[in-house]
mmCIF file of C-alpha atoms in Angstrom:
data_model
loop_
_atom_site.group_PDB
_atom_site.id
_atom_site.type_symbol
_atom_site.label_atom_id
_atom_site.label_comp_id
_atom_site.label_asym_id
_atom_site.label_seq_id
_atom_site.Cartn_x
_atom_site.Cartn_y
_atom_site.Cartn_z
ATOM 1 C CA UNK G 1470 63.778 -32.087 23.885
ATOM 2 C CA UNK G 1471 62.360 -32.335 20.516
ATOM 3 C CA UNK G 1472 59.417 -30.222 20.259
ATOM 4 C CA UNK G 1473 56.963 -31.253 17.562
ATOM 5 C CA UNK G 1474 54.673 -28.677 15.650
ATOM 6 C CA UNK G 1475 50.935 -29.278 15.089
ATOM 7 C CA UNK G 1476 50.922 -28.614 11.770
ATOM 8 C CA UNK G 1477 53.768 -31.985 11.455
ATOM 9 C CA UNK G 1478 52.864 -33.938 13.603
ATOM 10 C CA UNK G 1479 49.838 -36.657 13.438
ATOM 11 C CA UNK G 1480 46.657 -35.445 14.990
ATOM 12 C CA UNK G 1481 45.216 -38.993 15.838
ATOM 13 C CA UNK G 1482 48.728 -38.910 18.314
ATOM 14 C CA UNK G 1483 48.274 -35.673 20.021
ATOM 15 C CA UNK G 1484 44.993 -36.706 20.429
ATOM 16 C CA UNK G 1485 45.378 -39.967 22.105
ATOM 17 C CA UNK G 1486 47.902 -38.680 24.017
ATOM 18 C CA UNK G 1487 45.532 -36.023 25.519
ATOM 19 C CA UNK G 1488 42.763 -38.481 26.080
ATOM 20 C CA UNK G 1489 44.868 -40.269 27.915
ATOM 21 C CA UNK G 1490 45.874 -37.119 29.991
ATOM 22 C CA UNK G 1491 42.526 -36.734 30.819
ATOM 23 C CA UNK G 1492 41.877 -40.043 31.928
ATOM 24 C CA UNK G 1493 44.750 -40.283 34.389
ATOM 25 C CA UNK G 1494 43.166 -36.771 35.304
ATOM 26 C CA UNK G 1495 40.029 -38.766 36.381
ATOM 27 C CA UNK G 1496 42.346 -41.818 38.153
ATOM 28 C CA UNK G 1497 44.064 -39.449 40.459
ATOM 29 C CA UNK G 1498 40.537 -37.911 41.343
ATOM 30 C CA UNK G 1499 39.204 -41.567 41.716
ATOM 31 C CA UNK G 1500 42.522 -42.212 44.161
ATOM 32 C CA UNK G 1501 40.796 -39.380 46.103
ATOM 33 C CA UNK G 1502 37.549 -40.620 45.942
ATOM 34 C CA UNK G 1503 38.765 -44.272 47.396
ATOM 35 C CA UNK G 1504 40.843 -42.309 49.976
ATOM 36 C CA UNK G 1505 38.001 -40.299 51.530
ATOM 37 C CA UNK G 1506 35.682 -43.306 51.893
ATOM 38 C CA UNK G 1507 37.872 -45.147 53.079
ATOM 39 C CA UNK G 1508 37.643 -47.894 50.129
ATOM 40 C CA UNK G 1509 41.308 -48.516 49.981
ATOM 41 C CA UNK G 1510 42.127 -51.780 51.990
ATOM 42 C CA UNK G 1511 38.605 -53.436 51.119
ATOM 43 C CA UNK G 1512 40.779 -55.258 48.075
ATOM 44 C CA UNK G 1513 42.990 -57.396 49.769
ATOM 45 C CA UNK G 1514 44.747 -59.090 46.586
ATOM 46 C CA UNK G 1515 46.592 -57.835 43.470
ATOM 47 C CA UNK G 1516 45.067 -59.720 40.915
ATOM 48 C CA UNK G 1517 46.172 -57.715 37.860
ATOM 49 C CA UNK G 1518 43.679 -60.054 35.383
ATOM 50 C CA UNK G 1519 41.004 -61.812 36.991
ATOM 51 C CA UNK G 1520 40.489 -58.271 39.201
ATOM 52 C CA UNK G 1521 39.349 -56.977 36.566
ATOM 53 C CA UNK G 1522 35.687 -58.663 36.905
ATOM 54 C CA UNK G 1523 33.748 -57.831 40.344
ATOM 55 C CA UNK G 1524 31.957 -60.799 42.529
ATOM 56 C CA UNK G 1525 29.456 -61.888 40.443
ATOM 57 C CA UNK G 1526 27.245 -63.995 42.625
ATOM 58 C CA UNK G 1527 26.100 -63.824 46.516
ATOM 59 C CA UNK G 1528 29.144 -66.549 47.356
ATOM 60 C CA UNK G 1529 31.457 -65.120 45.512
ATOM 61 C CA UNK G 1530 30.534 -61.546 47.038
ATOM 62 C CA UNK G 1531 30.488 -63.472 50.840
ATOM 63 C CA UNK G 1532 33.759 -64.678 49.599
ATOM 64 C CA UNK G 1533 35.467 -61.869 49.367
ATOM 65 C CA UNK G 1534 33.783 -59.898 52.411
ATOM 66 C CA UNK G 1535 35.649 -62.709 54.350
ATOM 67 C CA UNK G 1536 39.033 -62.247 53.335
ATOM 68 C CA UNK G 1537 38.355 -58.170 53.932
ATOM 69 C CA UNK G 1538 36.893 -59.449 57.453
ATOM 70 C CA UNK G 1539 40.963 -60.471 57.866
ATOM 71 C CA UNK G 1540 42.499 -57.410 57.954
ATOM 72 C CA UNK G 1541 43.632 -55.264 61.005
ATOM 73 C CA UNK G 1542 40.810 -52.514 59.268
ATOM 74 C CA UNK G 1543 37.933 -54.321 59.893
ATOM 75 C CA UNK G 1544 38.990 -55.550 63.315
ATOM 76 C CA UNK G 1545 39.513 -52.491 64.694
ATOM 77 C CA UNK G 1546 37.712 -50.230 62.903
ATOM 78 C CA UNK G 1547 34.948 -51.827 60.451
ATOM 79 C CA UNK G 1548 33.500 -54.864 62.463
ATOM 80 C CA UNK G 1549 30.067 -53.874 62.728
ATOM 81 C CA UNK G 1550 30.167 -53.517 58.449
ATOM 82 C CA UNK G 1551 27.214 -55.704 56.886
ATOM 83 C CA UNK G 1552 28.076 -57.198 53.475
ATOM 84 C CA UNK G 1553 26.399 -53.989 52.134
ATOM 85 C CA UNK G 1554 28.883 -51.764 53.208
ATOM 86 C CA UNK G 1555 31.480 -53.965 52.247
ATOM 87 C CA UNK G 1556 29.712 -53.937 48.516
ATOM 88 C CA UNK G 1557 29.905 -49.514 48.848
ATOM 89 C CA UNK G 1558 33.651 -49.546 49.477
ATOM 90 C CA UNK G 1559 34.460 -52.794 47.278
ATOM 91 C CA UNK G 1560 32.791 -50.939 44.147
ATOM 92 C CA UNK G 1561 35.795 -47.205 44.804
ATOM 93 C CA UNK G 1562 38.780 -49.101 45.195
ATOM 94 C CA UNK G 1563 37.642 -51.854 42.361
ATOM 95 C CA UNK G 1564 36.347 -49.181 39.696
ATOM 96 C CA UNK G 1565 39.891 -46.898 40.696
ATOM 97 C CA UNK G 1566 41.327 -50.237 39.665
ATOM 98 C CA UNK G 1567 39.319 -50.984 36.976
ATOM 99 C CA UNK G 1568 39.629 -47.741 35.762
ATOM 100 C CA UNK G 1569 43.756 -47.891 35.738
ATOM 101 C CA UNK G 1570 43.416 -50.587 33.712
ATOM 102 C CA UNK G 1571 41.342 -48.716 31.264
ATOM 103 C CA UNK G 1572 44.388 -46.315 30.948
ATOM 104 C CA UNK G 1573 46.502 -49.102 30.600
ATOM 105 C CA UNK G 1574 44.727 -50.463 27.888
ATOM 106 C CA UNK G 1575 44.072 -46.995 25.517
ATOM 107 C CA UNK G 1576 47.784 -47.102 25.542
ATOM 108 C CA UNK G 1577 48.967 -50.079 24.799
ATOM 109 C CA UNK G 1578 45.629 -50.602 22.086
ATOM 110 C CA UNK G 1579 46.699 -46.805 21.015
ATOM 111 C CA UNK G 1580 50.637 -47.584 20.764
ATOM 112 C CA UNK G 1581 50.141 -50.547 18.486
ATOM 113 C CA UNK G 1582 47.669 -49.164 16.431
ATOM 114 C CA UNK G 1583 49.549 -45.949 15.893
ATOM 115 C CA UNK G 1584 52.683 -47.986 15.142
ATOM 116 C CA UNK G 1585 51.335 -50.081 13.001
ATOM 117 C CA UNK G 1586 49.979 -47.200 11.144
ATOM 118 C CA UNK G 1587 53.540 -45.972 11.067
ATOM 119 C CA UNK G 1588 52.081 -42.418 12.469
ATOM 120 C CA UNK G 1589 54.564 -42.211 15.141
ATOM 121 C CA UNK G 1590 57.634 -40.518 14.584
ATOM 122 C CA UNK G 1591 60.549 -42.381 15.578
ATOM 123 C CA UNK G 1592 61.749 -39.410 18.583
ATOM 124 C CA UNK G 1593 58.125 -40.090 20.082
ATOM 125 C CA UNK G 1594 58.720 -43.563 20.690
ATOM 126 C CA UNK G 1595 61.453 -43.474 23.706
ATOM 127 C CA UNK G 1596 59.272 -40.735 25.777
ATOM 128 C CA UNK G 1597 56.108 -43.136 24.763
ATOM 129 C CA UNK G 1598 57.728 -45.930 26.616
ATOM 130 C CA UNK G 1599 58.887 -44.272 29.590
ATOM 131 C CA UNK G 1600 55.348 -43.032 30.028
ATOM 132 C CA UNK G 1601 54.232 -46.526 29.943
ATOM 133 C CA UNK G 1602 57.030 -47.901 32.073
ATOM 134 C CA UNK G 1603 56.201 -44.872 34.467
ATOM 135 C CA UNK G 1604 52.423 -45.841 34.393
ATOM 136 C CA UNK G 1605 53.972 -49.782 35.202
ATOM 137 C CA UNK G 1606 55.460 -48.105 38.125
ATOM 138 C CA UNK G 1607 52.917 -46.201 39.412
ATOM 139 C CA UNK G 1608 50.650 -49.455 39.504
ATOM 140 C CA UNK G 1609 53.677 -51.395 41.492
ATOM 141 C CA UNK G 1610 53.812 -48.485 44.002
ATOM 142 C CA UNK G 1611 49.564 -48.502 44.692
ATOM 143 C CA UNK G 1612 49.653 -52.307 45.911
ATOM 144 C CA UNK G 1613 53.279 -51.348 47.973
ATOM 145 C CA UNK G 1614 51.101 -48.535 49.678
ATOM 146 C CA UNK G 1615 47.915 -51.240 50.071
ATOM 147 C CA UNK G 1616 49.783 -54.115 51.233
ATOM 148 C CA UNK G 1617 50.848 -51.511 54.131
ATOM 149 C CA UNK G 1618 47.947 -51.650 55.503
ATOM 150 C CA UNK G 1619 46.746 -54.963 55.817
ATOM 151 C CA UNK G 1620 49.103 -56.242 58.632
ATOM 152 C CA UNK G 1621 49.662 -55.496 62.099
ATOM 153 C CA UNK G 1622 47.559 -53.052 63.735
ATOM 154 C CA UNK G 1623 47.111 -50.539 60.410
ATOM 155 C CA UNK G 1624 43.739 -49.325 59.914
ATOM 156 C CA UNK G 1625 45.210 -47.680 56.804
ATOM 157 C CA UNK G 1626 47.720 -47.341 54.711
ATOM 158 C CA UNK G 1627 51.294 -45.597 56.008
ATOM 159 C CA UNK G 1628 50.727 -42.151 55.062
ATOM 160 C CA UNK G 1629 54.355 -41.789 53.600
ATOM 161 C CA UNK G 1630 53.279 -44.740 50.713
ATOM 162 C CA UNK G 1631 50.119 -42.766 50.374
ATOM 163 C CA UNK G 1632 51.998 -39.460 49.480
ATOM 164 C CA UNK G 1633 54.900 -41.781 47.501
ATOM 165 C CA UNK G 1634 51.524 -43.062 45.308
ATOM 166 C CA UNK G 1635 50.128 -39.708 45.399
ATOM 167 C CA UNK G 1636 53.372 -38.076 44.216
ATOM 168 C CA UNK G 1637 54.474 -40.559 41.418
ATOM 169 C CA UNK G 1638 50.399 -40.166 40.330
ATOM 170 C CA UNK G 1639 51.432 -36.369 39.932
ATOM 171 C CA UNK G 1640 54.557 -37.131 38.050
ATOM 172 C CA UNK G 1641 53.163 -39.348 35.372
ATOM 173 C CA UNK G 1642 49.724 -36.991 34.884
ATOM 174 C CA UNK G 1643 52.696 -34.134 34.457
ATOM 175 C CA UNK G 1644 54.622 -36.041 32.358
ATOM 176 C CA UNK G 1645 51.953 -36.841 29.951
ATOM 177 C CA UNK G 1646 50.897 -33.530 29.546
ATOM 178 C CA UNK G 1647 54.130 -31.645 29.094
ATOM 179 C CA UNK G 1648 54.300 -34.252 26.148
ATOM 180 C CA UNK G 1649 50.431 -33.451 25.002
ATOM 181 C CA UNK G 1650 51.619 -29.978 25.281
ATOM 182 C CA UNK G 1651 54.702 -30.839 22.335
ATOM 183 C CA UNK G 1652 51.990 -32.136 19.944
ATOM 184 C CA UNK G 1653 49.435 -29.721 20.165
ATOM 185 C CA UNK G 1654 50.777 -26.190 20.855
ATOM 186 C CA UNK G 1655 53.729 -24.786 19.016
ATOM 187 C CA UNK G 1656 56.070 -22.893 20.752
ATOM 188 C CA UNK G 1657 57.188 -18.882 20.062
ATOM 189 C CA UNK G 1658 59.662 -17.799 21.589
ATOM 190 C CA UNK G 1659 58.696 -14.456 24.003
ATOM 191 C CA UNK G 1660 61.002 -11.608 24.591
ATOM 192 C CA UNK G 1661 61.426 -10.636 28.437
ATOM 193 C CA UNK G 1662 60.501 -14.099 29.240
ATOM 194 C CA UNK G 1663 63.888 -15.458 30.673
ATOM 195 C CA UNK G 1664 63.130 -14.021 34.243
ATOM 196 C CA UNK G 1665 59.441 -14.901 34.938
ATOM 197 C CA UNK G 1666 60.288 -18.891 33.112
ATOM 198 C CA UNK G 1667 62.481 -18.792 35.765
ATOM 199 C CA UNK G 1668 60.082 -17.854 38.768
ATOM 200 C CA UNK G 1669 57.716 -20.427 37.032
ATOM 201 C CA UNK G 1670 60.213 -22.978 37.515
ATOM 202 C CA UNK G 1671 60.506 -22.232 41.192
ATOM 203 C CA UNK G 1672 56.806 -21.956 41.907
ATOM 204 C CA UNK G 1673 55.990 -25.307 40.611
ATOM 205 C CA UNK G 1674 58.842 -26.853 42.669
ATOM 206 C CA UNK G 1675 57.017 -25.060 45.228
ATOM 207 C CA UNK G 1676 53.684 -26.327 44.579
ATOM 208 C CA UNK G 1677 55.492 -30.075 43.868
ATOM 209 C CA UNK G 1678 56.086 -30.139 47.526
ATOM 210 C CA UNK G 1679 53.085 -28.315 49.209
ATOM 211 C CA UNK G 1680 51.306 -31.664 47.351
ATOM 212 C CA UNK G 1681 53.460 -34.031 49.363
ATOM 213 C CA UNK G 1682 52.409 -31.979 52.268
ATOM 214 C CA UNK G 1683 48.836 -32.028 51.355
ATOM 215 C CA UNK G 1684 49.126 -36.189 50.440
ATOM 216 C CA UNK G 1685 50.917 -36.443 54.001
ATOM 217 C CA UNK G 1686 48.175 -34.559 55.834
ATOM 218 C CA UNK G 1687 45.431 -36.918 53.812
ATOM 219 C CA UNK G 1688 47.706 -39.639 54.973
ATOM 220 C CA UNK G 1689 47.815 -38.864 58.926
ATOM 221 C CA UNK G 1690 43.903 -37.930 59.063
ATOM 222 C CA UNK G 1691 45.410 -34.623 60.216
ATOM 223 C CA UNK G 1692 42.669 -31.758 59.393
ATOM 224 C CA UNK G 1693 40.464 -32.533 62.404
ATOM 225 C CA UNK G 1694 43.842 -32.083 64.039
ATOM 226 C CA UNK G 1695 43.776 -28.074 63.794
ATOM 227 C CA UNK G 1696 40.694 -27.081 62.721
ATOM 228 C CA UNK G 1697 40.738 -23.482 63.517
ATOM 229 C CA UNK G 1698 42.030 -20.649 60.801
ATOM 230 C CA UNK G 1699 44.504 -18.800 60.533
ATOM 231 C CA UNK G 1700 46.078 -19.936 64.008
ATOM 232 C CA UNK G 1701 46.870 -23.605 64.438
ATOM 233 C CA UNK G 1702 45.363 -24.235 68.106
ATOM 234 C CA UNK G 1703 45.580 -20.960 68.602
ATOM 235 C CA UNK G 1704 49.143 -21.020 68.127
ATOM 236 C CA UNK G 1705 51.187 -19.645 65.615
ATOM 237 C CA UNK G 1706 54.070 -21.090 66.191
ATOM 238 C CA UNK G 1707 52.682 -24.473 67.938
ATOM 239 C CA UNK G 1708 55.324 -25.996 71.186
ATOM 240 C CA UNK G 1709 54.842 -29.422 70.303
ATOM 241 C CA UNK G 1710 55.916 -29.430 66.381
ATOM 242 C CA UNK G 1711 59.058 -31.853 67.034
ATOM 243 C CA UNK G 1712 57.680 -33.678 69.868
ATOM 244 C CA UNK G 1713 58.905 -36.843 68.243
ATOM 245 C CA UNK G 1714 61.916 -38.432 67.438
ATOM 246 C CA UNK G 1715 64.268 -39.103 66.099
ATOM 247 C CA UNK G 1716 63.298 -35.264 64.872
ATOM 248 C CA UNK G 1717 62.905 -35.768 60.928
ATOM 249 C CA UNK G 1718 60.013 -38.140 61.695
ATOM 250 C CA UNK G 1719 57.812 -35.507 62.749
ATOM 251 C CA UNK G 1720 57.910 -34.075 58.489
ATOM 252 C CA UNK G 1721 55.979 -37.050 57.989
ATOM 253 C CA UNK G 1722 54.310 -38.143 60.762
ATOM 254 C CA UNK G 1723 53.396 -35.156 63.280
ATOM 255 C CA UNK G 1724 49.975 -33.909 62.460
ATOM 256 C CA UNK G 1725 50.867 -30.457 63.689
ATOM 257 C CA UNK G 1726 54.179 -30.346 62.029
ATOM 258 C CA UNK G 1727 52.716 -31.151 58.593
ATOM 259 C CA UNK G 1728 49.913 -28.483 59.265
ATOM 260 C CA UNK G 1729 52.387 -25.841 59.893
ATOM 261 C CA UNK G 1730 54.240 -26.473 56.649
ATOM 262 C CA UNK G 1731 51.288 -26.851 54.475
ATOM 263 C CA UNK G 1732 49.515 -23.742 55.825
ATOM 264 C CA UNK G 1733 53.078 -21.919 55.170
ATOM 265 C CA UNK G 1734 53.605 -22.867 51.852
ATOM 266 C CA UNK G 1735 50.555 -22.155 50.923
ATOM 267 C CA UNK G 1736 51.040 -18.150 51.830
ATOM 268 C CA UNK G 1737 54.091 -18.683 50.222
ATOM 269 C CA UNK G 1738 52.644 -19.954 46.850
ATOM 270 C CA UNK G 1739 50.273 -17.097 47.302
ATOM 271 C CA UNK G 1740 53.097 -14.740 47.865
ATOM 272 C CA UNK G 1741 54.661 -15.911 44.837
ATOM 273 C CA UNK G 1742 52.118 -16.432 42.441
ATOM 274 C CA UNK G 1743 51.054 -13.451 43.398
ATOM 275 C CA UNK G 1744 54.493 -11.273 42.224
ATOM 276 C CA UNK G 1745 54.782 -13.329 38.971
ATOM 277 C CA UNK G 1746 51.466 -12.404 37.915
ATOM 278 C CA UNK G 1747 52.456 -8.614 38.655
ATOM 279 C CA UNK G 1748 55.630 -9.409 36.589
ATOM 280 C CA UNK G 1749 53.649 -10.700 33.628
ATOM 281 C CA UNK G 1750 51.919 -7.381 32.902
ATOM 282 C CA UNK G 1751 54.940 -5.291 33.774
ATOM 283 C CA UNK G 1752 57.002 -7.410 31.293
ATOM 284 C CA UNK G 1753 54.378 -6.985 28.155
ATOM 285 C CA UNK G 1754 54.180 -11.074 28.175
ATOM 286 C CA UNK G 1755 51.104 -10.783 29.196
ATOM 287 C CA UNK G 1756 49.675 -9.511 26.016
ATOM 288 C CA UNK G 1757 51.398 -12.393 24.582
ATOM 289 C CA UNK G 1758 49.449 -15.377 25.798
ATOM 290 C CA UNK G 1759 46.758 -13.335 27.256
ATOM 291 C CA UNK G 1760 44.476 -15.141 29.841
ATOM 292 C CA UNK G 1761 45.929 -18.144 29.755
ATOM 293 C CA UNK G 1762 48.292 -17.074 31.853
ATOM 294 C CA UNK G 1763 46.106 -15.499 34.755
ATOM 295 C CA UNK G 1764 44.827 -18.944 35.388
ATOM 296 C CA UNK G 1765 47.704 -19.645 38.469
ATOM 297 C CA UNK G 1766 46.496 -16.252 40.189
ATOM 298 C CA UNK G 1767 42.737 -17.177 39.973
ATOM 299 C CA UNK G 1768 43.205 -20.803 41.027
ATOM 300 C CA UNK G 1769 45.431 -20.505 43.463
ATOM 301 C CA UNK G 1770 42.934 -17.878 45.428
ATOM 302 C CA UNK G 1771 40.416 -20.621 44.912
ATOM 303 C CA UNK G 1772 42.997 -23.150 46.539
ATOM 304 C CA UNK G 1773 43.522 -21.165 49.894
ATOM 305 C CA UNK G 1774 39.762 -20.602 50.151
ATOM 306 C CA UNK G 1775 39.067 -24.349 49.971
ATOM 307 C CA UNK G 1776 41.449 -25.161 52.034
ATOM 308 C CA UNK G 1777 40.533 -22.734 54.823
ATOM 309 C CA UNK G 1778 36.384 -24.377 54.019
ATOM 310 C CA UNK G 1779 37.504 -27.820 54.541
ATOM 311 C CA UNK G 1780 39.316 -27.129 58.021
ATOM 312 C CA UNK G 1781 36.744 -25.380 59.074
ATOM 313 C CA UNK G 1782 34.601 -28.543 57.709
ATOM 314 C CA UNK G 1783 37.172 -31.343 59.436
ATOM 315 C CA UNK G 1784 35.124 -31.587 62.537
ATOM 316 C CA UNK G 1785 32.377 -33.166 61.188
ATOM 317 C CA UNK G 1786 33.706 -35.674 59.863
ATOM 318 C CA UNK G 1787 31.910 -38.775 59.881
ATOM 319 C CA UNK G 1788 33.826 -41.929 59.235
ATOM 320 C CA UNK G 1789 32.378 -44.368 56.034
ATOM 321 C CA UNK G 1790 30.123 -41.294 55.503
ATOM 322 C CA UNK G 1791 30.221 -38.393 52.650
ATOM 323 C CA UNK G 1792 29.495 -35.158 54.513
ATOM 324 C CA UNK G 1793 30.542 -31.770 53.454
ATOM 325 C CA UNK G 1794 34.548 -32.353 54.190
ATOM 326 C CA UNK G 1795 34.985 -34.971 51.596
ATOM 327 C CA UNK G 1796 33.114 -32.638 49.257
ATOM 328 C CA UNK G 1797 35.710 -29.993 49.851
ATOM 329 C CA UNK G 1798 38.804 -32.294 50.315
ATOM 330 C CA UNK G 1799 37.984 -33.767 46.930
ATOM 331 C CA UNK G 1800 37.719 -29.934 45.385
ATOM 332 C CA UNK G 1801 40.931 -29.011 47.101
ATOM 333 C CA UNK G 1802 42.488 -32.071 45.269
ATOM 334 C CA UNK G 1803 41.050 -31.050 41.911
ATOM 335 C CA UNK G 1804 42.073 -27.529 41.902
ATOM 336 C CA UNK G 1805 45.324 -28.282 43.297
ATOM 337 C CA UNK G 1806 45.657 -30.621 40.323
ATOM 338 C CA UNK G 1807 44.378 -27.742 37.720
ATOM 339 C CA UNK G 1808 46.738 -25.122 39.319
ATOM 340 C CA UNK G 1809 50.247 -27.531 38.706
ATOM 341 C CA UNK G 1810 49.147 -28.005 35.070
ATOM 342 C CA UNK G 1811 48.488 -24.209 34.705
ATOM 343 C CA UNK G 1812 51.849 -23.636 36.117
ATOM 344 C CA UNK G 1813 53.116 -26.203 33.426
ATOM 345 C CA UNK G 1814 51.483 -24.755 30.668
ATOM 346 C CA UNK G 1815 53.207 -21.463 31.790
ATOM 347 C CA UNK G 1816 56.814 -22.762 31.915
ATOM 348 C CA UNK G 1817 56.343 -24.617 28.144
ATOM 349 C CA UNK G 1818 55.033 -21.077 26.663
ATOM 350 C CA UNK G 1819 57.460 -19.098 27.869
ATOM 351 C CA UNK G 1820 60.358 -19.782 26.149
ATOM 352 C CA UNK G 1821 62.585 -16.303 25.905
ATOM 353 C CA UNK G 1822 64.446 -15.207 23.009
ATOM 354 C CA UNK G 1823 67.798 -16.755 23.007
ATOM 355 C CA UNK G 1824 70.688 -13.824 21.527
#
């Protein structure tokens, strides 16, 4: 891939293009939000244009109330909510809407403008457009994953759509920033780099996956599940991991099983993060970049510890209420989020010598 220099390229671009970085930053935070209080199904339409504006009057408000009073959620779950609570949850999953079409519209506003100022080089355009066909995507996939929980007996969404929506959320934020990455930071090219690019590689492949673990334990309600630390149950190796079958299903939908691989790969990431860190200051790379690249060790200590706090925090979980779990859940998200873009960062810096 091309890889443009500050110095060439057009500020105004790298610019946007980090802004909106940030802001899908703040929509995948906002997904977590709606998750943890349990805003997601109170929508119950897709209406890309008209959404956009929230009840603006008592009957309009009663109006939609009723069509959330349809769904399998508020039968089984929500059916002692007053119109009140309805308005709390309404306001996450409409402003996590409202605020993806904010993204949506810095783009495409951006694009043209840019374009039309003829400050875009041509070999930006084609990844410009894939990021907006991705972000197209990624909008198609969040009503696939709400629409799977308003029929039958679901009280939420499948957890697999969940972690698909997470996932593809991670992709595009990842995508974006390798490319705000291109236009803002120029690259030298480090000697004894070759080997620890590599290990980057595989840690973030690693780290790729322990989120779809940690979207598929959001997904199944699965912390209260195992609360205890470091054992799960007091098990280490827990009896009843592929209770179900056929046996594959229990990777997605066994609360134990997905507990067992998440803790895992988290020692693993630790493990590994860990020995490339070491690696950095035997190599001399280190004094390269400097700090910047002791942010995965740091974060990823942080990452363990808040996951250990919000197991220990699962049992009090309240349904529809914000107690010290969510608090932690959401910080678990975030730092996961900061430690993948570290381990980005990483792998676009160290590019080794080529002989």
């Amino acid at each position: 891939m091309t890889i443009w220099k500050t110095k060439s390229a057009n500020r105004a671009v790298a610019y946007w293009v980090l802004g909106g970085t940030g802001m899908l930053f703040i929509q995948v935070l906002l997904g977590g939000i709606t998750r943890l209080t349990g805003s997601g199904l109170s929508i119950t339409e897709w209406n890309v244009i008209t959404g956009a504006v929230p009840p603006l009057n008592n009957a309009r408000w009663l109006e939609e109330f009723s069509k959330y009073q349809q769904t399998p959620q508020f039968h089984l779950l929500n059916a002692d909510f007053t119109l009140s609570d309805f308005k709390f949850i309404f306001f996450w999953e409409w402003f996590h809407r409202l605020w993806a079409r904010l993204v949506g519209v810095v783009f495409v506003v951006g694009f043209i403008w840019l374009l039309y100022k003829r400050k875009l080089k041509s070999e930006m355009i084609a990844p410009l457009l894939i990021l907006f066909f991705l972000g197209l995507l990624q909008a198609a996939i969040g009503w696939i994953m709400v629409a799977s929980g308003l029929t039958g007996d679901a009280i939420y969404v499948k957890p697999t759509r969940l972690a698909l929506h997470f996932i593809f959320a991670i992709g595009l934020i990842s995508y974006a920033f390798w490319f705000s990455l291109k236009l803002l930071i120029p690259v030298t090219p480090i000697r004894n780099a070759r080997w620890i690019r590599g290990f980057s590689i595989g840690l973030l492949t690693l780290v790729f996956f322990q989120l779809l673990f940690g979207a598929l334990m959001a997904g199944n309600k699965a912390a209260a599940a195992a609360p205890g630390w470091p054992a799960i149950n007091g098990d280490w190796f827990p009896a009843n991991m592929f209770s179900k079958t056929p046996m594959l299903i229990n990777f997605v939908g066994n609360k134990i099983t997905i507990h067992f691989i998440h803790r895992n790969l988290a020692y693993v990431i630790l493990a590994g993060v860990l020995i490339w860190t070491l690696q950095l200051f035997r190599s001399g790379v280190i004094r390269t970049q400097r700090i910047r690249l002791l942010w995965p060790m740091g974060l990823v200590l942080i990452q363990v510890l808040l996951g250990i706090l919000a197991l220990s925090a699962s049992p009090g979980i309240v349904p529809n209420h914000w107690v010290a779990f969510d608090w932690l859940a959401l910080l678990h998200q975030l730092n996961a989020m900061l430690l993948l873009f570290s381990l980005i960062y990483a792998i676009y810096v160290l590019r080794p010598v080529i002989k």
